[in-house]
Amino acid sequence: MNILIYAMLTVGIIQMIVNIWKYTQFLRSLRDVLSAGRGRVRIWKYVALVLLIFFLLGYLLVTFKGKPDIIIAGILFGGSIFVAIMLTITFMLMSRTKERSIDIAEVLIGVIDARDPNLNGHSRHVQNLTMLLYEYIPSPKKKLINPVSLEYAALMHDVGKLGIPEIILNKPDKLTDEEWQVMKKHPEIGVKILEPLKSFRHVFPWILYHHEHIDGTGYHGLKGWRIPYASRIIAIADTYSAITMKRSYKEPRSHDEALAIMQSVAGTQLDSDLVEIFCNIPKNKVLACKPEKVDFDIGDSTNQILSEQSSDKQ
Ligand SMILES: [Fe+2]
């Protein structure tokens, strides 16, 4: 009998250690944009925590008081298995939530690309470039940003273009001032589109401020450090993608030309530290970010960069 009791307690303790590790993994994954803030997952988080603490206290009491009987050992063993099952169910719930969020993101990106042929592949290109740049930013800054959240914020940064009239989106010529005012609303529209996705809430500012300039001359006039760091990263990727893509009225620029343009606006439009980091990334890695089978065209940022550069000259 004693052997059975100690076997149950030993297996139970090992299972509890695994449960604690699983729970920390679960908490970590809750920080990303695909799973954060979902009601059912949140409830499970607290229930699992209470059960974990309850059974851990049980094991501690048995360890210090000694002489456990078969019933206590059975309860503790059963408890550790129960918590393991609960955590597995929670992970399943969360992965279903993640899959749904990914599906929604894919549908939205597909609709954007379909509405604006000139943006074909731009969102995916910005996503890839953003994650490449993220790899190279210093570790302390890296820790401030959840990579999954950043990836999806980059992918969805222009989702607000769904609310921009096609006549403006597909205009082959330069936009008029009035049309620019409409185009400049796309970050706000993007946040409104994503509002029902509660898990995306913490990346709304990243999307809203992706057209800010370091000197405060961007869409909302945010300056320097007030611009979310993630938005500044996305702005670098967005700008590079915009410059190197082709539009009906403009040929794509080369990698080296793009870097030169970005360096010329570092400290005024773009974060100079991030521009420097980006310029030092090996060229082949940057070029590899292009999505396959895409005839590159320019997004609104180049239009914006070029119009701003030309207005600067005036
Ligand atoms: Fe944009």
mmCIF file of C-alpha atoms and ligand atoms in Angstrom:
data_model
loop_
_atom_site.group_PDB
_atom_site.id
_atom_site.type_symbol
_atom_site.label_atom_id
_atom_site.label_comp_id
_atom_site.label_asym_id
_atom_site.label_seq_id
_atom_site.Cartn_x
_atom_site.Cartn_y
_atom_site.Cartn_z
ATOM 1 C CA MET A 1 0.000 0.000 0.000
ATOM 2 C CA ASN A 2 2.802 2.393 0.945
ATOM 3 C CA ILE A 3 4.455 1.854 -2.428
ATOM 4 C CA LEU A 4 1.200 2.716 -4.196
ATOM 5 C CA ILE A 5 0.784 5.891 -2.096
ATOM 6 C CA TYR A 6 4.334 7.100 -2.756
ATOM 7 C CA ALA A 7 4.107 6.180 -6.437
ATOM 8 C CA MET A 8 0.923 8.255 -6.796
ATOM 9 C CA LEU A 9 2.481 11.178 -4.926
ATOM 10 C CA THR A 10 5.707 11.032 -6.975
ATOM 11 C CA VAL A 11 3.897 10.866 -10.325
ATOM 12 C CA GLY A 12 1.514 13.579 -9.091
ATOM 13 C CA ILE A 13 4.367 15.936 -8.162
ATOM 14 C CA ILE A 14 6.076 15.377 -11.521
ATOM 15 C CA GLN A 15 2.762 16.075 -13.246
ATOM 16 C CA MET A 16 2.327 19.271 -11.186
ATOM 17 C CA ILE A 17 5.785 20.474 -12.263
ATOM 18 C CA VAL A 18 4.771 19.845 -15.881
ATOM 19 C CA ASN A 19 1.476 21.674 -15.186
ATOM 20 C CA ILE A 20 3.314 24.745 -13.840
ATOM 21 C CA TRP A 21 5.550 24.809 -16.920
ATOM 22 C CA LYS A 22 2.485 24.445 -19.191
ATOM 23 C CA TYR A 23 0.727 27.237 -17.321
ATOM 24 C CA THR A 24 3.661 29.647 -17.769
ATOM 25 C CA GLN A 25 3.690 28.787 -21.498
ATOM 26 C CA PHE A 26 -0.036 29.481 -21.589
ATOM 27 C CA LEU A 27 0.417 32.879 -19.870
ATOM 28 C CA ARG A 28 3.199 33.800 -22.287
ATOM 29 C CA SER A 29 1.115 32.960 -25.340
ATOM 30 C CA LEU A 30 -1.795 35.010 -23.931
ATOM 31 C CA ARG A 31 0.287 38.141 -24.520
ATOM 32 C CA ASP A 32 0.036 37.916 -28.286
ATOM 33 C CA VAL A 33 -2.540 39.526 -30.479
ATOM 34 C CA LEU A 34 -4.103 36.291 -31.645
ATOM 35 C CA SER A 35 -5.219 34.998 -28.281
ATOM 36 C CA ALA A 36 -5.246 37.851 -25.771
ATOM 37 C CA GLY A 37 -8.452 39.121 -24.253
ATOM 38 C CA ARG A 38 -10.768 36.262 -25.227
ATOM 39 C CA GLY A 39 -13.427 35.749 -22.537
ATOM 40 C CA ARG A 40 -13.490 31.969 -22.241
ATOM 41 C CA VAL A 41 -9.687 31.666 -22.288
ATOM 42 C CA ARG A 42 -9.440 34.323 -19.568
ATOM 43 C CA ILE A 43 -11.855 32.435 -17.289
ATOM 44 C CA TRP A 44 -9.920 29.209 -17.789
ATOM 45 C CA LYS A 45 -6.748 31.110 -16.898
ATOM 46 C CA TYR A 46 -8.064 31.948 -13.428
ATOM 47 C CA VAL A 47 -9.721 28.565 -12.803
ATOM 48 C CA ALA A 48 -6.497 26.759 -13.737
ATOM 49 C CA LEU A 49 -4.478 29.064 -11.460
ATOM 50 C CA VAL A 50 -6.778 28.430 -8.459
ATOM 51 C CA LEU A 51 -6.618 24.651 -9.006
ATOM 52 C CA LEU A 52 -2.841 24.756 -9.429
ATOM 53 C CA ILE A 53 -2.408 26.625 -6.143
ATOM 54 C CA PHE A 54 -4.909 24.366 -4.332
ATOM 55 C CA PHE A 55 -3.194 21.125 -5.307
ATOM 56 C CA LEU A 56 0.292 22.558 -4.816
ATOM 57 C CA LEU A 57 -0.655 23.486 -1.254
ATOM 58 C CA GLY A 58 -1.972 19.937 -0.848
ATOM 59 C CA TYR A 59 1.375 18.488 -1.908
ATOM 60 C CA LEU A 60 3.247 20.889 0.410
ATOM 61 C CA LEU A 61 1.078 19.898 3.389
ATOM 62 C CA VAL A 62 1.620 16.204 2.692
ATOM 63 C CA THR A 63 5.379 16.743 2.303
ATOM 64 C CA PHE A 64 5.724 18.578 5.623
ATOM 65 C CA LYS A 65 3.110 16.748 7.708
ATOM 66 C CA GLY A 66 3.972 13.277 6.314
ATOM 67 C CA LYS A 67 2.139 9.947 6.514
ATOM 68 C CA PRO A 68 -0.400 10.459 3.747
ATOM 69 C CA ASP A 69 -3.158 7.857 3.414
ATOM 70 C CA ILE A 70 -4.403 6.350 0.171
ATOM 71 C CA ILE A 71 -7.364 8.763 -0.044
ATOM 72 C CA ILE A 72 -5.208 11.910 0.246
ATOM 73 C CA ALA A 73 -2.677 10.496 -2.234
ATOM 74 C CA GLY A 74 -5.540 9.606 -4.608
ATOM 75 C CA ILE A 75 -7.051 13.110 -4.365
ATOM 76 C CA LEU A 76 -3.689 14.783 -5.028
ATOM 77 C CA PHE A 77 -2.836 12.425 -7.885
ATOM 78 C CA GLY A 78 -6.299 12.858 -9.424
ATOM 79 C CA GLY A 79 -6.017 16.639 -8.966
ATOM 80 C CA SER A 80 -2.735 16.858 -10.848
ATOM 81 C CA ILE A 81 -4.222 14.819 -13.726
ATOM 82 C CA PHE A 82 -7.372 16.991 -13.670
ATOM 83 C CA VAL A 83 -5.306 20.213 -13.898
ATOM 84 C CA ALA A 84 -3.312 18.674 -16.780
ATOM 85 C CA ILE A 85 -6.558 17.894 -18.644
ATOM 86 C CA MET A 86 -7.851 21.418 -17.973
ATOM 87 C CA LEU A 87 -4.688 22.999 -19.330
ATOM 88 C CA THR A 88 -4.857 20.804 -22.427
ATOM 89 C CA ILE A 89 -8.466 21.912 -23.040
ATOM 90 C CA THR A 90 -7.421 25.558 -22.526
ATOM 91 C CA PHE A 91 -4.613 25.185 -25.061
ATOM 92 C CA MET A 92 -7.071 23.651 -27.522
ATOM 93 C CA LEU A 93 -9.504 26.539 -27.000
ATOM 94 C CA MET A 94 -6.713 29.019 -27.484
ATOM 95 C CA SER A 95 -5.379 27.402 -30.631
ATOM 96 C CA ARG A 96 -8.916 27.460 -32.075
ATOM 97 C CA THR A 97 -9.116 31.168 -31.223
ATOM 98 C CA LYS A 98 -5.732 31.716 -32.884
ATOM 99 C CA GLU A 99 -6.779 29.839 -36.006
ATOM 100 C CA ARG A 100 -9.928 31.971 -36.245
ATOM 101 C CA SER A 101 -7.914 35.200 -35.869
ATOM 102 C CA ILE A 102 -5.442 34.049 -38.538
ATOM 103 C CA ASP A 103 -8.341 33.165 -40.881
ATOM 104 C CA ILE A 104 -9.905 36.610 -40.369
ATOM 105 C CA ALA A 105 -6.539 38.293 -41.021
ATOM 106 C CA GLU A 106 -6.044 36.259 -44.227
ATOM 107 C CA VAL A 107 -9.535 37.133 -45.485
ATOM 108 C CA LEU A 108 -9.025 40.844 -44.813
ATOM 109 C CA ILE A 109 -5.643 40.871 -46.568
ATOM 110 C CA GLY A 110 -7.138 38.997 -49.519
ATOM 111 C CA VAL A 111 -9.896 41.613 -49.804
ATOM 112 C CA ILE A 112 -7.384 44.493 -49.627
ATOM 113 C CA ASP A 113 -5.236 42.955 -52.368
ATOM 114 C CA ALA A 114 -8.303 42.261 -54.503
ATOM 115 C CA ARG A 115 -9.595 45.833 -54.169
ATOM 116 C CA ASP A 116 -6.300 47.499 -54.893
ATOM 117 C CA PRO A 117 -4.208 45.600 -57.464
ATOM 118 C CA ASN A 118 -1.423 48.121 -56.899
ATOM 119 C CA LEU A 119 -1.042 46.808 -53.359
ATOM 120 C CA ASN A 120 -0.609 43.219 -54.454
ATOM 121 C CA GLY A 121 1.714 41.622 -51.941
ATOM 122 C CA HIS A 122 2.506 44.873 -50.105
ATOM 123 C CA SER A 123 0.977 43.783 -46.775
ATOM 124 C CA ARG A 124 2.840 40.476 -46.842
ATOM 125 C CA HIS A 125 6.067 42.251 -47.865
ATOM 126 C CA VAL A 126 5.734 44.691 -44.951
ATOM 127 C CA GLN A 127 5.049 41.775 -42.607
ATOM 128 C CA ASN A 128 8.199 39.940 -43.746
ATOM 129 C CA LEU A 129 10.393 43.064 -43.594
ATOM 130 C CA THR A 130 9.036 43.998 -40.163
ATOM 131 C CA MET A 131 9.912 40.600 -38.739
ATOM 132 C CA LEU A 132 13.365 40.722 -40.357
ATOM 133 C CA LEU A 133 14.037 44.120 -38.777
ATOM 134 C CA TYR A 134 12.706 42.829 -35.440
ATOM 135 C CA GLU A 135 15.394 40.137 -35.518
ATOM 136 C CA TYR A 136 18.071 42.833 -35.599
ATOM 137 C CA ILE A 137 16.800 45.317 -32.994
ATOM 138 C CA PRO A 138 18.593 45.302 -29.620
ATOM 139 C CA SER A 139 17.368 42.707 -27.112
ATOM 140 C CA PRO A 140 16.090 45.167 -24.462
ATOM 141 C CA LYS A 141 13.814 46.799 -27.072
ATOM 142 C CA LYS A 142 12.840 43.409 -28.443
ATOM 143 C CA LYS A 143 11.456 42.390 -25.077
ATOM 144 C CA LEU A 144 9.013 45.311 -25.161
ATOM 145 C CA ILE A 145 7.235 43.956 -28.219
ATOM 146 C CA ASN A 146 5.465 40.654 -28.631
ATOM 147 C CA PRO A 147 6.657 39.275 -32.005
ATOM 148 C CA VAL A 148 3.342 37.631 -32.914
ATOM 149 C CA SER A 149 1.489 40.876 -32.222
ATOM 150 C CA LEU A 150 4.024 42.809 -34.284
ATOM 151 C CA GLU A 151 3.711 40.368 -37.156
ATOM 152 C CA TYR A 152 -0.063 40.724 -37.338
ATOM 153 C CA ALA A 153 -0.012 44.491 -36.793
ATOM 154 C CA ALA A 154 2.381 44.729 -39.767
ATOM 155 C CA LEU A 155 0.185 42.473 -41.867
ATOM 156 C CA MET A 156 -2.943 44.479 -41.022
ATOM 157 C CA HIS A 157 -1.402 47.959 -41.037
ATOM 158 C CA ASP A 158 -3.285 49.039 -44.174
ATOM 159 C CA VAL A 159 -6.545 47.192 -43.507
ATOM 160 C CA GLY A 160 -8.241 50.608 -43.307
ATOM 161 C CA LYS A 161 -7.862 50.926 -47.073
ATOM 162 C CA LEU A 162 -10.983 48.798 -47.255
ATOM 163 C CA GLY A 163 -12.814 51.983 -46.317
ATOM 164 C CA ILE A 164 -11.152 54.174 -48.964
ATOM 165 C CA PRO A 165 -13.127 54.650 -52.230
ATOM 166 C CA GLU A 166 -11.709 52.620 -55.106
ATOM 167 C CA ILE A 167 -11.561 55.707 -57.297
ATOM 168 C CA ILE A 168 -8.900 57.100 -54.924
ATOM 169 C CA LEU A 169 -7.139 53.786 -54.269
ATOM 170 C CA ASN A 170 -6.771 52.961 -57.952
ATOM 171 C CA LYS A 171 -6.111 56.455 -59.241
ATOM 172 C CA PRO A 172 -3.138 56.231 -61.611
ATOM 173 C CA ASP A 173 -2.161 59.890 -61.121
ATOM 174 C CA LYS A 174 -1.001 61.816 -58.113
ATOM 175 C CA LEU A 175 -3.743 62.371 -55.525
ATOM 176 C CA THR A 176 -5.257 65.816 -55.019
ATOM 177 C CA ASP A 177 -5.135 67.420 -51.545
ATOM 178 C CA GLU A 178 -8.763 66.429 -50.898
ATOM 179 C CA GLU A 179 -8.073 62.854 -51.955
ATOM 180 C CA TRP A 180 -5.016 62.781 -49.684
ATOM 181 C CA GLN A 181 -7.183 63.864 -46.765
ATOM 182 C CA VAL A 182 -9.438 60.860 -47.442
ATOM 183 C CA MET A 183 -6.461 58.510 -47.894
ATOM 184 C CA LYS A 184 -4.970 59.702 -44.615
ATOM 185 C CA LYS A 185 -8.003 58.376 -42.754
ATOM 186 C CA HIS A 186 -7.063 54.749 -43.450
ATOM 187 C CA PRO A 187 -5.269 54.156 -40.106
ATOM 188 C CA GLU A 188 -8.415 55.220 -38.180
ATOM 189 C CA ILE A 189 -10.631 53.175 -40.477
ATOM 190 C CA GLY A 190 -8.326 50.196 -39.906
ATOM 191 C CA VAL A 191 -8.782 50.420 -36.153
ATOM 192 C CA LYS A 192 -12.569 50.633 -36.605
ATOM 193 C CA ILE A 193 -12.551 47.546 -38.832
ATOM 194 C CA LEU A 194 -10.521 45.587 -36.287
ATOM 195 C CA GLU A 195 -12.452 46.840 -33.240
ATOM 196 C CA PRO A 196 -14.682 43.734 -32.947
ATOM 197 C CA LEU A 197 -11.521 41.598 -32.686
ATOM 198 C CA LYS A 198 -10.911 42.253 -29.012
ATOM 199 C CA SER A 199 -7.595 40.426 -29.009
ATOM 200 C CA PHE A 200 -6.220 43.001 -31.463
ATOM 201 C CA ARG A 201 -6.971 45.870 -29.071
ATOM 202 C CA HIS A 202 -3.421 46.332 -27.812
ATOM 203 C CA VAL A 203 -2.027 46.721 -31.345
ATOM 204 C CA PHE A 204 -4.544 49.413 -32.363
ATOM 205 C CA PRO A 205 -2.072 52.241 -31.532
ATOM 206 C CA TRP A 206 0.613 50.477 -33.596
ATOM 207 C CA ILE A 207 -1.708 50.487 -36.625
ATOM 208 C CA LEU A 208 -3.140 53.941 -35.929
ATOM 209 C CA TYR A 209 0.305 55.584 -35.816
ATOM 210 C CA HIS A 210 2.134 53.790 -38.638
ATOM 211 C CA HIS A 211 2.286 57.036 -40.679
ATOM 212 C CA GLU A 212 3.765 59.251 -37.966
ATOM 213 C CA HIS A 213 7.027 61.096 -38.585
ATOM 214 C CA ILE A 214 9.775 61.473 -36.007
ATOM 215 C CA ASP A 215 9.668 65.281 -36.426
ATOM 216 C CA GLY A 216 5.923 65.367 -35.765
ATOM 217 C CA THR A 217 4.813 66.035 -39.349
ATOM 218 C CA GLY A 218 2.971 62.738 -39.793
ATOM 219 C CA TYR A 219 -0.767 62.013 -39.904
ATOM 220 C CA HIS A 220 -1.479 62.699 -36.218
ATOM 221 C CA GLY A 221 1.492 64.916 -35.361
ATOM 222 C CA LEU A 222 3.013 62.479 -32.846
ATOM 223 C CA LYS A 223 6.711 63.161 -32.319
ATOM 224 C CA GLY A 224 9.809 61.058 -31.470
ATOM 225 C CA TRP A 225 9.404 58.609 -28.603
ATOM 226 C CA ARG A 226 5.671 59.300 -28.401
ATOM 227 C CA ILE A 227 5.277 57.229 -31.566
ATOM 228 C CA PRO A 228 4.949 53.563 -30.499
ATOM 229 C CA TYR A 229 8.203 51.713 -31.172
ATOM 230 C CA ALA A 230 6.296 49.025 -33.083
ATOM 231 C CA SER A 231 4.778 51.696 -35.354
ATOM 232 C CA ARG A 232 8.280 53.017 -36.072
ATOM 233 C CA ILE A 233 9.423 49.506 -37.045
ATOM 234 C CA ILE A 234 6.402 49.039 -39.315
ATOM 235 C CA ALA A 235 7.049 52.479 -40.858
ATOM 236 C CA ILE A 236 10.574 51.392 -41.885
ATOM 237 C CA ALA A 237 9.260 48.216 -43.519
ATOM 238 C CA ASP A 238 6.339 50.073 -45.116
ATOM 239 C CA THR A 239 8.626 52.747 -46.541
ATOM 240 C CA TYR A 240 11.142 50.275 -47.972
ATOM 241 C CA SER A 241 8.362 48.186 -49.498
ATOM 242 C CA ALA A 242 6.706 51.275 -50.955
ATOM 243 C CA ILE A 243 9.941 52.515 -52.556
ATOM 244 C CA THR A 244 10.933 49.184 -54.079
ATOM 245 C CA MET A 245 7.495 48.354 -55.437
ATOM 246 C CA LYS A 246 6.275 49.416 -58.843
ATOM 247 C CA ARG A 247 3.204 51.426 -59.703
ATOM 248 C CA SER A 248 1.506 52.216 -62.939
ATOM 249 C CA TYR A 249 3.101 55.675 -62.994
ATOM 250 C CA LYS A 250 6.497 54.760 -61.559
ATOM 251 C CA GLU A 251 9.212 52.143 -61.880
ATOM 252 C CA PRO A 252 10.435 50.369 -58.746
ATOM 253 C CA ARG A 253 13.617 51.692 -57.152
ATOM 254 C CA SER A 254 16.556 49.424 -56.381
ATOM 255 C CA HIS A 255 17.527 48.243 -52.901
ATOM 256 C CA ASP A 256 20.448 50.688 -52.741
ATOM 257 C CA GLU A 257 18.297 53.600 -53.918
ATOM 258 C CA ALA A 258 15.705 52.722 -51.296
ATOM 259 C CA LEU A 259 18.328 52.745 -48.531
ATOM 260 C CA ALA A 260 19.644 56.105 -49.755
ATOM 261 C CA ILE A 261 16.128 57.608 -49.693
ATOM 262 C CA MET A 262 15.483 56.195 -46.226
ATOM 263 C CA GLN A 263 18.794 57.578 -44.942
ATOM 264 C CA SER A 264 17.841 60.980 -46.345
ATOM 265 C CA VAL A 265 14.672 61.022 -44.212
ATOM 266 C CA ALA A 266 16.209 59.382 -41.116
ATOM 267 C CA GLY A 267 15.629 61.572 -38.069
ATOM 268 C CA THR A 268 12.889 63.584 -39.762
ATOM 269 C CA GLN A 269 10.460 61.014 -41.117
ATOM 270 C CA LEU A 270 11.911 57.710 -39.911
ATOM 271 C CA ASP A 271 13.582 56.650 -36.661
ATOM 272 C CA SER A 272 17.302 57.130 -37.372
ATOM 273 C CA ASP A 273 18.417 54.209 -35.146
ATOM 274 C CA LEU A 274 16.026 51.864 -36.909
ATOM 275 C CA VAL A 275 17.117 53.120 -40.338
ATOM 276 C CA GLU A 276 20.723 52.393 -39.384
ATOM 277 C CA ILE A 277 19.847 48.901 -38.188
ATOM 278 C CA PHE A 278 17.833 48.256 -41.348
ATOM 279 C CA CYS A 279 20.645 49.491 -43.620
ATOM 280 C CA ASN A 280 23.061 47.063 -41.956
ATOM 281 C CA ILE A 281 20.907 43.996 -42.577
ATOM 282 C CA PRO A 282 22.516 41.840 -45.316
ATOM 283 C CA LYS A 283 21.002 42.731 -48.688
ATOM 284 C CA ASN A 284 20.136 39.130 -49.570
ATOM 285 C CA LYS A 285 18.025 38.815 -46.412
ATOM 286 C CA VAL A 286 16.084 41.977 -47.231
ATOM 287 C CA LEU A 287 15.546 40.915 -50.838
ATOM 288 C CA ALA A 288 14.338 37.504 -49.669
ATOM 289 C CA CYS A 289 11.376 39.205 -47.960
ATOM 290 C CA LYS A 290 9.584 39.724 -51.274
ATOM 291 C CA PRO A 291 6.549 37.486 -51.505
ATOM 292 C CA GLU A 292 6.738 35.094 -54.447
ATOM 293 C CA LYS A 293 4.885 35.668 -57.724
ATOM 294 C CA VAL A 294 4.362 39.336 -57.033
ATOM 295 C CA ASP A 295 4.919 42.000 -59.641
ATOM 296 C CA PHE A 296 5.767 44.729 -57.228
ATOM 297 C CA ASP A 297 3.823 47.915 -57.223
ATOM 298 C CA ILE A 298 3.991 50.832 -54.863
ATOM 299 C CA GLY A 299 1.709 51.404 -51.898
ATOM 300 C CA ASP A 300 0.485 54.719 -50.578
ATOM 301 C CA SER A 301 3.657 55.379 -48.619
ATOM 302 C CA THR A 302 5.748 55.982 -51.704
ATOM 303 C CA ASN A 303 3.055 58.206 -53.023
ATOM 304 C CA GLN A 304 3.218 59.942 -49.680
ATOM 305 C CA ILE A 305 7.020 60.012 -49.547
ATOM 306 C CA LEU A 306 7.284 61.332 -53.086
ATOM 307 C CA SER A 307 4.555 63.918 -52.652
ATOM 308 C CA GLU A 308 6.081 65.045 -49.389
ATOM 309 C CA GLN A 309 9.534 65.220 -50.926
ATOM 310 C CA SER A 310 8.217 67.233 -53.852
ATOM 311 C CA SER A 311 6.260 69.546 -51.549
ATOM 312 C CA ASP A 312 9.421 70.007 -49.468
ATOM 313 C CA LYS A 313 11.176 71.244 -52.562
ATOM 314 C CA GLN A 314 8.456 73.751 -53.310
HETATM 315 FE FE FE B 1 -0.685 52.951 -44.553
#
